[in-house]
Short mmCIF file of N, CA and C in Angstrom, two decimals:
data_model
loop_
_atom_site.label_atom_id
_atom_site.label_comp_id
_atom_site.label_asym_id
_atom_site.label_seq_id
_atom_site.Cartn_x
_atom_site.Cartn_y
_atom_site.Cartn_z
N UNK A 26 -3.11 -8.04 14.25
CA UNK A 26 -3.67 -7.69 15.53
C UNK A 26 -3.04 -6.39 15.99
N UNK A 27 -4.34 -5.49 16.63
CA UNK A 27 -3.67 -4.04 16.87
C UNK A 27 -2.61 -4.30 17.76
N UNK A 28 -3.30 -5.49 18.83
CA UNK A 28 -1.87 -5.09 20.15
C UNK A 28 -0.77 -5.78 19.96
N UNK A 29 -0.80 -6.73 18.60
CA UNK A 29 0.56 -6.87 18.08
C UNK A 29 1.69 -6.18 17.35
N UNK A 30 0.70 -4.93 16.78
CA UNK A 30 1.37 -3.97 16.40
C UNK A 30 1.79 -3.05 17.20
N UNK A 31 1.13 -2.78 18.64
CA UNK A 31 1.63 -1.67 19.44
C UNK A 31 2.89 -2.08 20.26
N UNK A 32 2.63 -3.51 20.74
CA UNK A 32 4.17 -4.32 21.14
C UNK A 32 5.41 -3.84 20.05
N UNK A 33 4.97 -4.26 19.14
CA UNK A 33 6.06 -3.94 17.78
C UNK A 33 6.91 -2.75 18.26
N UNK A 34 5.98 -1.79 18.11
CA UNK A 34 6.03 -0.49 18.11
C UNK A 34 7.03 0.23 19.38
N UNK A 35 6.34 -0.23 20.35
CA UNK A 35 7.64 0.29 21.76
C UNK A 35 8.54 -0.89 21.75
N UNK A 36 8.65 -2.14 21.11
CA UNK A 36 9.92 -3.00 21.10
C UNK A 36 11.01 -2.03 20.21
N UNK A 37 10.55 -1.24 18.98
CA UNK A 37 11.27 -0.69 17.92
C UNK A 37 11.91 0.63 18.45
N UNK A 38 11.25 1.26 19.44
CA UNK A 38 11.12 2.46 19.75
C UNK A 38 12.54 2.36 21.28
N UNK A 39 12.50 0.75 22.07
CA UNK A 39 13.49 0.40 22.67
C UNK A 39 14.74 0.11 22.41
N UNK A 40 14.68 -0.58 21.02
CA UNK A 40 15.87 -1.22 20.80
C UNK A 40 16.35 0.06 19.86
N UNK A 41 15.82 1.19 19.67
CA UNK A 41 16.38 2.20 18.91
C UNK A 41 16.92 3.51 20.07
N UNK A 42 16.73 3.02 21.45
CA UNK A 42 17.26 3.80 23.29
C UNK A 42 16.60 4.70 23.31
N UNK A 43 15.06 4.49 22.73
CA UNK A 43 14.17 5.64 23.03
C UNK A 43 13.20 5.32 24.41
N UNK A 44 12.81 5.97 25.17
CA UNK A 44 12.11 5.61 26.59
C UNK A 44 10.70 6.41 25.78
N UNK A 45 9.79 5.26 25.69
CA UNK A 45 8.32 5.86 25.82
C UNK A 45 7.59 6.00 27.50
N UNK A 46 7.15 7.00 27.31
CA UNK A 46 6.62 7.17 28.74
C UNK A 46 5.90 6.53 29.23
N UNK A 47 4.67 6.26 27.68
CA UNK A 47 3.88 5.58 27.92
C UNK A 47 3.12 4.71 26.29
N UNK A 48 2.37 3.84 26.38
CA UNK A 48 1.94 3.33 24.81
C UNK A 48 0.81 4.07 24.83
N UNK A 49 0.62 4.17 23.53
CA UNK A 49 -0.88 4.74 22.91
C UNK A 49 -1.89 3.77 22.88
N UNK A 50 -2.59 4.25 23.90
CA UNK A 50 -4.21 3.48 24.32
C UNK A 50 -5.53 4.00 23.85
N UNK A 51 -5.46 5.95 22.95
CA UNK A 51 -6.44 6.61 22.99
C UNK A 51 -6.24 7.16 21.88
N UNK A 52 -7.13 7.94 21.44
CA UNK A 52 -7.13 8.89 20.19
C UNK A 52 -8.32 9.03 19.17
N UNK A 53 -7.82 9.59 18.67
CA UNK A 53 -9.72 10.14 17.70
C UNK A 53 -8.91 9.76 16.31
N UNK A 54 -9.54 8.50 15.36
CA UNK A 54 -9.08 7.86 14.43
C UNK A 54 -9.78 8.15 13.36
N UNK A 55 -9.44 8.65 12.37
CA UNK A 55 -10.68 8.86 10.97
C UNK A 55 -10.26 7.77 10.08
N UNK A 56 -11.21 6.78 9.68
CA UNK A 56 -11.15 5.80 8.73
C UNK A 56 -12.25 6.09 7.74
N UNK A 57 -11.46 6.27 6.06
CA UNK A 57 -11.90 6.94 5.11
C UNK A 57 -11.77 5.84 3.87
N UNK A 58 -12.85 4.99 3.68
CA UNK A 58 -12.69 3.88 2.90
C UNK A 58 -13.98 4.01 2.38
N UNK A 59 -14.43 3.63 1.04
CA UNK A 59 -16.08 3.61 0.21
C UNK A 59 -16.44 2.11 0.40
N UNK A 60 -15.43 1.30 1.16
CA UNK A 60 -15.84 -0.17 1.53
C UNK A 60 -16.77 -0.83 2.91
N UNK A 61 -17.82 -0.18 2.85
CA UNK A 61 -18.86 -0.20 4.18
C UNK A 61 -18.11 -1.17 5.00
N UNK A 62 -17.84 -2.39 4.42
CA UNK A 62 -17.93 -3.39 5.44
C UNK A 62 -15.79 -3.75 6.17
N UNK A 63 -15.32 -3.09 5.35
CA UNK A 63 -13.63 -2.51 5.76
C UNK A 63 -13.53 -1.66 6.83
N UNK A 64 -14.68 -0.47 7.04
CA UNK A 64 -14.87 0.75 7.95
C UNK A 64 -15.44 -0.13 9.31
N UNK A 65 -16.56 -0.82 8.87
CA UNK A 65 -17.15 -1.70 10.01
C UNK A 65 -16.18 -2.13 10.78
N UNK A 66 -15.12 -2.80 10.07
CA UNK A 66 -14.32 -3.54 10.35
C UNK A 66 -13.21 -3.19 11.60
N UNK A 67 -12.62 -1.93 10.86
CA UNK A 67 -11.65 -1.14 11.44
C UNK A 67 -12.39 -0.55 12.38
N UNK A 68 -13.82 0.34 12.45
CA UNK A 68 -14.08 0.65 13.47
C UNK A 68 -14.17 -0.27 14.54
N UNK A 69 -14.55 -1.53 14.56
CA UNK A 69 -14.88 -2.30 15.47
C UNK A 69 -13.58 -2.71 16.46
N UNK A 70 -12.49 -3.10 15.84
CA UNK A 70 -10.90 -3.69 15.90
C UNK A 70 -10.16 -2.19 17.05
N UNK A 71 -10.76 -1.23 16.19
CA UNK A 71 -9.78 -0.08 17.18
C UNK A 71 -10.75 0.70 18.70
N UNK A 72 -12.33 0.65 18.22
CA UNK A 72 -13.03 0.96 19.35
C UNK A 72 -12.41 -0.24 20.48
N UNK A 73 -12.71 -1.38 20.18
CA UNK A 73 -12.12 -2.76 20.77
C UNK A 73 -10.69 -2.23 21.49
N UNK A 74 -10.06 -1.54 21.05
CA UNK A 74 -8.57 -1.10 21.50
C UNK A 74 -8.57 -0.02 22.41
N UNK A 75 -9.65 0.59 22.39
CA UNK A 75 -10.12 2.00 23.16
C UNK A 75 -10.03 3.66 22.43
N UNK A 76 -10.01 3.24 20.89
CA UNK A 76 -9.63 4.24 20.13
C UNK A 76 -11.03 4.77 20.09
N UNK A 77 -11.19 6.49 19.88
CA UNK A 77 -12.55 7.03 19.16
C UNK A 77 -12.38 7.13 17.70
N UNK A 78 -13.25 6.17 17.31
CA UNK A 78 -13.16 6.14 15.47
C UNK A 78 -14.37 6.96 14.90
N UNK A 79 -14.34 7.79 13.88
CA UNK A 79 -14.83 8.12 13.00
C UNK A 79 -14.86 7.57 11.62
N UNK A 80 -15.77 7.69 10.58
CA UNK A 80 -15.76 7.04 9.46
C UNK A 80 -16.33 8.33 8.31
N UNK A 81 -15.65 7.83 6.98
CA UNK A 81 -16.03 8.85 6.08
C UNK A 81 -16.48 8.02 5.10
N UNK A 82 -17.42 8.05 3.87
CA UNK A 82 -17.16 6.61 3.23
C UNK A 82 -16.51 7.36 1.62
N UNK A 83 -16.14 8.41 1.32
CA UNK A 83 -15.75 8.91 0.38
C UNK A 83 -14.39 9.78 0.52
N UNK A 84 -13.83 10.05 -0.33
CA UNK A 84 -12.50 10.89 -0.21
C UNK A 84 -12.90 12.68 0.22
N UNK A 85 -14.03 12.76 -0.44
CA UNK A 85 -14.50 14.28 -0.25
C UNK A 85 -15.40 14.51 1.36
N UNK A 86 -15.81 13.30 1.28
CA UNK A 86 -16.32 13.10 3.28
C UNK A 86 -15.44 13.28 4.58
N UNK A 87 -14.16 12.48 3.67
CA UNK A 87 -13.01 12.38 4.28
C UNK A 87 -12.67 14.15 4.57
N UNK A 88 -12.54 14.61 3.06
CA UNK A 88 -11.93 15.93 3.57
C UNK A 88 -12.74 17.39 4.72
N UNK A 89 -13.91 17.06 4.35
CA UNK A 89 -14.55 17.82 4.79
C UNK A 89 -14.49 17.92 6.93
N UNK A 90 -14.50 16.08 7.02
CA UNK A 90 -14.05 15.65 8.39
C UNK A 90 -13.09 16.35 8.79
N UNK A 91 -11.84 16.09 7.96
CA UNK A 91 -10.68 16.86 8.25
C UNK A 91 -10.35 18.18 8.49
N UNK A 92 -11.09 18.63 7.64
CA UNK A 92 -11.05 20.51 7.75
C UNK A 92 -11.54 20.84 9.13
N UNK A 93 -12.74 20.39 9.71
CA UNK A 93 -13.35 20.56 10.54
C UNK A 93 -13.18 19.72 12.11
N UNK A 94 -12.24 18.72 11.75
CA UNK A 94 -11.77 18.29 13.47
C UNK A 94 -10.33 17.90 13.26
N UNK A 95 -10.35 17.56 14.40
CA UNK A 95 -8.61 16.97 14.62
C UNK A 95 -8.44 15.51 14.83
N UNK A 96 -7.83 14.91 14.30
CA UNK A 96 -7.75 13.21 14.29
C UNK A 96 -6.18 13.31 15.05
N UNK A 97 -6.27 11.98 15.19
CA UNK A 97 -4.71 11.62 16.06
C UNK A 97 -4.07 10.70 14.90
N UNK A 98 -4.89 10.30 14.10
CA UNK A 98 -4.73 9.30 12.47
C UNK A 98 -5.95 9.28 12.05
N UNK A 99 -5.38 8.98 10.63
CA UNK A 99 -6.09 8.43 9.77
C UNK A 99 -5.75 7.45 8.57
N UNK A 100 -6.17 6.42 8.63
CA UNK A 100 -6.40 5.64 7.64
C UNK A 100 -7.06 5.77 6.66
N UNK A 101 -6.52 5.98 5.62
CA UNK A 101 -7.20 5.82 3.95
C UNK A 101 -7.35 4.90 3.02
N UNK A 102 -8.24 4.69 2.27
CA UNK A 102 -8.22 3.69 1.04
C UNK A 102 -7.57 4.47 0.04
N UNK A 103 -6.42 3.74 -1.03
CA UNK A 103 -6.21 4.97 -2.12
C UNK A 103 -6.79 5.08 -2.89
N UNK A 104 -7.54 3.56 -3.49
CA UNK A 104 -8.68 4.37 -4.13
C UNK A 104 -10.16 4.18 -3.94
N UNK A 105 -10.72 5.08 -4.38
CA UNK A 105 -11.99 5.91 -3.58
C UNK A 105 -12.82 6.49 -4.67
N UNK A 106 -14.49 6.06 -4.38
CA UNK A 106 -14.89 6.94 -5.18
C UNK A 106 -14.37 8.62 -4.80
N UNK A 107 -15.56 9.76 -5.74
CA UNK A 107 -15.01 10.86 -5.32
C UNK A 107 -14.09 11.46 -4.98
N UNK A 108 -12.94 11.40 -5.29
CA UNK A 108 -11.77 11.69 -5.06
C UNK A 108 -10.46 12.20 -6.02
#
């Protein structure tokens, strides 16, 4: 679960005497997987979270995304057609 991971995340970020200002609620996400129904997946889970997701379904889709915008992440499959 995402918001079990974002708890994680400022618990780790506390107990290491770091002050987050604030948690990450937003961002432009590129998910780059040739598994239609993995992308479905992840898009659905992080829009659900308030993330803007994008999807590539190839490694070379992927790159082309990349050249041309700015993501806040991205998630990859390692392997991939095209790639």
């Amino acid at each position: 679960n995402l918001s079990q991971l974002k708890f994680s995340f400022v618990k780790i970020y506390k107990s290491k005497q770091f002050v987050m200002a604030k948690q990450i609620t937003s961002g432009t996400i590129l998910v780059i997987d040739d598994d239609r129904s993995i992308r479905r997946t992840l898009k659905e889970i992080l829009e659900y979270e308030g993330y803007k997701v994008e999807e590539a379904e190839d490694g070379m889709d992927g790159m082309v995304k990349i050249k041309t915008n700015n993501y806040d992440a991205i998630l990859c499959d390692i392997k991939m057609a095209r790639m």
